[in-house]
Coordinates of C-alpha atoms and ligand atoms in Angstrom, one line a residue:
M1 CA -14.6 -64.9 -31.0
K2 CA -12.2 -64.2 -28.5
N3 CA -12.3 -60.9 -26.7
S4 CA -8.1 -61.3 -26.9
A5 CA -8.2 -61.5 -30.6
P6 CA -6.7 -58.4 -32.4
I7 CA -8.3 -55.6 -34.5
G8 CA -7.2 -55.6 -38.0
F9 CA -6.0 -52.3 -39.7
L10 CA -5.3 -51.4 -43.4
D11 CA -3.8 -48.9 -45.7
S12 CA -2.4 -48.7 -48.8
G13 CA 1.1 -47.7 -46.7
I14 CA 2.2 -46.8 -43.4
G15 CA -0.1 -43.9 -43.1
G16 CA -3.0 -45.5 -41.1
S17 CA -0.3 -45.6 -38.8
T18 CA -1.2 -42.2 -37.7
V19 CA -5.0 -43.5 -37.5
L20 CA -3.2 -46.6 -35.1
T21 CA -1.2 -43.9 -32.9
K22 CA -4.4 -43.0 -31.3
T23 CA -6.4 -45.4 -31.3
L24 CA -3.1 -47.1 -28.9
A25 CA -4.1 -44.1 -26.5
L26 CA -7.3 -45.1 -26.4
L27 CA -7.2 -49.1 -26.4
P28 CA -3.7 -49.9 -25.0
N29 CA -4.9 -53.4 -24.1
E30 CA -6.1 -54.5 -27.2
N31 CA -3.8 -56.3 -29.6
Y32 CA -3.6 -55.2 -33.4
V33 CA -2.4 -56.4 -36.4
F34 CA -1.3 -53.9 -39.3
F35 CA -1.3 -54.3 -43.4
S36 CA 0.7 -51.9 -45.0
D37 CA -0.2 -52.7 -48.5
S38 CA 3.1 -50.7 -49.9
A39 CA 3.0 -53.2 -53.3
N40 CA -0.1 -51.2 -54.7
C41 CA 0.7 -48.1 -52.8
P42 CA -0.9 -45.4 -54.1
Y43 CA -4.1 -46.2 -53.6
G44 CA -5.3 -42.4 -54.8
D45 CA -5.6 -43.4 -58.5
K46 CA -6.7 -46.7 -59.0
S47 CA -10.3 -47.9 -60.1
D48 CA -12.9 -48.9 -57.4
E49 CA -12.7 -52.2 -58.9
E50 CA -9.1 -52.4 -58.0
I51 CA -9.1 -51.2 -54.7
I52 CA -12.4 -53.4 -53.7
E53 CA -9.9 -56.7 -55.1
R54 CA -7.2 -55.3 -52.6
C55 CA -9.2 -54.7 -49.5
D56 CA -11.2 -58.2 -49.9
K57 CA -8.0 -59.7 -50.4
I58 CA -6.2 -58.2 -46.9
V59 CA -9.9 -58.2 -45.3
S60 CA -9.6 -62.0 -45.9
L61 CA -6.3 -62.3 -44.8
L62 CA -7.0 -60.4 -41.3
I63 CA -10.0 -62.2 -40.5
N64 CA -8.7 -66.1 -41.6
D65 CA -4.8 -65.7 -40.7
Y66 CA -5.0 -63.6 -37.8
N67 CA -8.7 -64.0 -36.8
C68 CA -9.2 -60.6 -36.0
K69 CA -12.1 -59.7 -34.2
A70 CA -12.9 -56.0 -36.2
I71 CA -11.3 -54.2 -39.1
V72 CA -10.1 -50.6 -38.8
I73 CA -9.8 -49.2 -42.7
A74 CA -7.1 -46.5 -41.8
C75 CA -7.1 -45.2 -45.4
N76 CA -9.7 -42.5 -46.8
T77 CA -9.5 -43.5 -50.3
A78 CA -10.6 -47.5 -49.3
S79 CA -12.8 -46.0 -47.4
A80 CA -14.7 -44.5 -49.7
K81 CA -14.7 -46.7 -52.5
A82 CA -14.5 -50.2 -50.5
S83 CA -16.3 -49.9 -47.1
A84 CA -20.0 -50.8 -48.4
Y85 CA -19.1 -53.4 -50.4
L86 CA -17.0 -54.9 -47.4
R87 CA -19.7 -54.6 -44.8
K88 CA -21.8 -56.5 -47.4
K89 CA -19.2 -59.6 -47.0
Y90 CA -18.1 -59.3 -43.9
S91 CA -20.0 -59.8 -40.3
L92 CA -17.7 -58.5 -38.4
P93 CA -17.6 -54.9 -37.6
I94 CA -15.6 -52.7 -40.1
I95 CA -15.1 -49.1 -39.4
A96 CA -13.8 -46.5 -41.8
I97 CA -12.9 -43.2 -42.0
E98 CA -13.5 -39.9 -44.1
P99 CA -12.3 -36.8 -44.0
A100 CA -13.2 -34.9 -41.1
Y101 CA -15.4 -31.9 -42.9
K102 CA -17.8 -32.3 -40.6
M103 CA -16.0 -31.2 -37.4
V104 CA -14.7 -28.0 -39.6
Y105 CA -18.4 -27.3 -39.4
D106 CA -18.7 -28.0 -35.9
R107 CA -15.9 -25.9 -34.5
N108 CA -14.9 -22.9 -37.2
P109 CA -17.4 -23.1 -39.9
D110 CA -16.5 -19.5 -40.8
G111 CA -12.9 -20.2 -41.6
F112 CA -11.7 -20.6 -45.2
T113 CA -10.6 -24.4 -45.4
L114 CA -9.1 -26.5 -47.8
V115 CA -9.8 -30.1 -47.9
M116 CA -6.8 -32.2 -49.0
A117 CA -7.5 -35.4 -50.1
T118 CA -6.5 -38.0 -52.9
N119 CA -8.4 -37.9 -56.2
G120 CA -10.3 -41.1 -55.4
T121 CA -11.5 -39.8 -52.0
L122 CA -12.7 -36.6 -53.4
E123 CA -14.5 -37.9 -56.6
S124 CA -16.3 -40.3 -54.2
E125 CA -19.9 -40.5 -53.6
K126 CA -19.4 -40.8 -49.8
F127 CA -17.3 -37.3 -49.8
H128 CA -20.0 -35.6 -52.3
K129 CA -22.4 -36.7 -49.7
L130 CA -20.3 -34.8 -46.9
Y131 CA -19.4 -32.2 -48.8
Y132 CA -22.9 -31.3 -49.9
K133 CA -24.3 -31.4 -46.3
Y134 CA -21.8 -29.4 -44.5
N135 CA -20.5 -27.0 -47.3
N136 CA -19.7 -24.0 -45.4
H137 CA -18.7 -22.1 -49.2
K138 CA -15.5 -21.3 -48.3
T139 CA -13.8 -24.1 -49.0
A140 CA -10.8 -25.3 -51.7
L141 CA -11.1 -28.9 -52.5
I142 CA -7.3 -30.1 -53.1
A143 CA -6.5 -33.3 -55.1
C144 CA -2.9 -34.1 -53.6
V145 CA -2.2 -36.4 -56.4
G146 CA 1.3 -38.0 -55.8
L147 CA 1.2 -36.7 -52.3
A148 CA 0.7 -40.1 -50.6
D149 CA 3.5 -41.4 -52.7
I150 CA 6.0 -38.7 -51.7
I151 CA 5.3 -39.1 -47.8
E152 CA 5.5 -42.8 -48.6
H153 CA 8.9 -43.2 -50.4
G154 CA 10.3 -39.5 -51.4
T155 CA 12.5 -37.0 -49.6
K156 CA 12.0 -34.1 -47.3
A157 CA 13.3 -32.2 -50.4
E158 CA 10.9 -33.2 -52.7
L159 CA 7.7 -33.2 -50.0
S160 CA 8.6 -29.5 -49.4
D161 CA 8.7 -28.8 -53.2
Y162 CA 5.3 -30.5 -53.9
L163 CA 3.5 -28.7 -51.2
D164 CA 5.3 -25.3 -51.7
K165 CA 3.3 -25.7 -55.6
T166 CA 0.3 -27.2 -54.2
L167 CA -0.7 -24.9 -51.3
D168 CA 1.6 -21.5 -52.2
E169 CA -1.6 -19.8 -53.1
Y170 CA -3.6 -20.2 -50.0
K171 CA -0.6 -18.8 -47.6
G172 CA -2.3 -16.5 -45.3
K173 CA -5.6 -17.3 -46.2
A174 CA -6.3 -21.0 -45.4
Q175 CA -7.3 -21.0 -41.4
N176 CA -8.9 -24.8 -41.4
V177 CA -7.2 -28.0 -43.2
V178 CA -9.0 -31.3 -43.6
L179 CA -6.2 -34.0 -43.6
G180 CA -8.7 -36.2 -45.8
C181 CA -5.6 -38.8 -45.9
T182 CA -4.1 -40.8 -43.8
H183 CA -0.8 -39.8 -44.8
Y184 CA -1.0 -36.6 -44.4
P185 CA -0.6 -35.8 -40.7
L186 CA 3.1 -37.1 -41.3
A187 CA 3.8 -34.0 -43.2
K188 CA 1.6 -31.3 -41.0
K189 CA 5.4 -29.4 -40.2
E190 CA 5.7 -28.8 -44.0
I191 CA 2.4 -28.1 -44.7
K192 CA 2.7 -25.5 -42.0
N193 CA 6.1 -24.4 -43.5
V194 CA 3.7 -23.2 -46.3
L195 CA 0.9 -22.3 -45.1
G196 CA 2.0 -20.4 -41.5
D197 CA -0.5 -21.4 -38.5
V198 CA -3.4 -23.0 -39.7
E199 CA -5.6 -25.5 -37.4
F200 CA -5.6 -29.5 -38.7
F201 CA -8.6 -31.9 -38.7
D202 CA -8.3 -35.4 -39.6
G203 CA -10.6 -38.5 -38.2
A204 CA -8.2 -40.5 -36.3
N205 CA -9.5 -39.7 -33.1
G206 CA -13.4 -40.1 -34.0
V207 CA -12.5 -43.6 -36.0
S208 CA -10.7 -44.8 -32.7
R209 CA -13.6 -43.8 -30.3
Q210 CA -16.2 -45.1 -33.3
L211 CA -14.1 -48.6 -32.5
K212 CA -14.2 -48.5 -29.1
R213 CA -18.0 -47.6 -28.9
V214 CA -18.6 -50.7 -31.1
L215 CA -16.4 -53.4 -29.3
D216 CA -18.0 -51.8 -26.5
E217 CA -21.6 -52.9 -27.9
K218 CA -20.7 -56.5 -29.2
D219 CA -19.1 -56.8 -25.6
L220 CA -15.6 -57.6 -27.9
L221 CA -13.3 -55.0 -25.9
S222 CA -10.3 -56.7 -24.6
D223 CA -10.6 -57.9 -20.9
S224 CA -6.6 -57.7 -20.3
K225 CA -4.7 -55.6 -17.8
E226 CA -1.5 -55.9 -19.6
K227 CA -0.5 -53.8 -22.6
G228 CA -0.9 -55.4 -26.1
N229 CA 0.7 -56.1 -29.0
V230 CA 1.3 -55.0 -33.1
T231 CA 2.1 -57.1 -35.5
F232 CA 3.0 -55.4 -38.7
I233 CA 3.1 -56.8 -42.1
D234 CA 3.8 -55.4 -45.9
S235 CA 3.1 -56.7 -48.9
S236 CA 6.1 -55.7 -50.7
L237 CA 8.7 -58.7 -52.3
D238 CA 11.3 -56.9 -51.5
G239 CA 12.9 -57.9 -47.9
K240 CA 14.9 -54.5 -47.5
V241 CA 11.4 -52.0 -48.6
R242 CA 9.3 -54.0 -46.1
E243 CA 12.4 -53.8 -43.2
E244 CA 12.3 -49.9 -43.5
K245 CA 8.4 -49.8 -43.5
K246 CA 8.6 -51.8 -40.4
N247 CA 10.9 -49.4 -38.8
R248 CA 9.4 -46.5 -40.0
F249 CA 6.1 -47.8 -38.9
F250 CA 7.0 -48.5 -35.1
K251 CA 9.1 -45.2 -34.7
I252 CA 5.6 -43.1 -35.6
I253 CA 3.4 -45.3 -33.7
S254 CA 5.9 -44.6 -30.9
E255 CA 5.6 -40.7 -31.4
E256 CA 2.8 -39.3 -29.5
H257 CA 2.7 -35.6 -31.5
I258 CA 1.0 -36.3 -34.6
Ligands
DGL1 N1 -3.5 -43.0 -47.3 C1 -4.5 -43.5 -47.9 C2 -5.9 -42.6 -47.7 O1 -6.4 -42.2 -46.7 C3 -4.7 -43.7 -49.0 C4 -3.6 -43.0 -50.3 C5 -3.0 -43.5 -51.2 O2 -2.2 -44.7 -51.3 O3 -3.3 -42.6 -52.3 O4 -6.6 -42.2 -48.9

């Protein structure tokens, strides 16, 4: 395996760009291939079998067509449902993400906490284990059905409307907000508009550090002194949609404030 081989990222859409942004800051000289499965977005309410089948196809493409040296599942739902299967099937390093609930336990366990995530993530065994281990007994779990879809395809007005309806009862009460879906950091501003001043927690930095550790351990870190490149692939059959996704994706990863 060559050290200059790219790292494959996958998500149901462009949400995983919020993870890649952090990884680029940590490992700028790596090459990346990002797969956005927008033809099948959202993953949040799909069955385990459907998600495993999609992820298997994507990982196999990232390995066979792009020669990726490692995979980052930049999607909480796919991580919860498919990471065990993928790790059993493929021998390359596979890094998964989970809602940053342990971070709350480490930093502000006394604060009232919202965990926002998809249905798929919240119902998963992987999340149950995490939740019962670090439960602060001041937590509301919010299955944000349809939110990733609105962030992916909707308007600003639809987004504000959705968040108003879903979060209004926690206004002035929530202190910690776990963004348990990689799309949600794209709505931080709108979430704050409803909840006021809250602290956000997400797993993007942790995943990036874990990726660096694993590549280092396996002697797979790039030895290039130059900035690497990023390739974007989207599964939509509609060329116009693919172009729009691509533009939005590159805009997000060029913004450092996420
Ligand atoms: N971005 C994803 C996640 O982190 C998936 C959202 C969806 O497709 O429902 O869970």
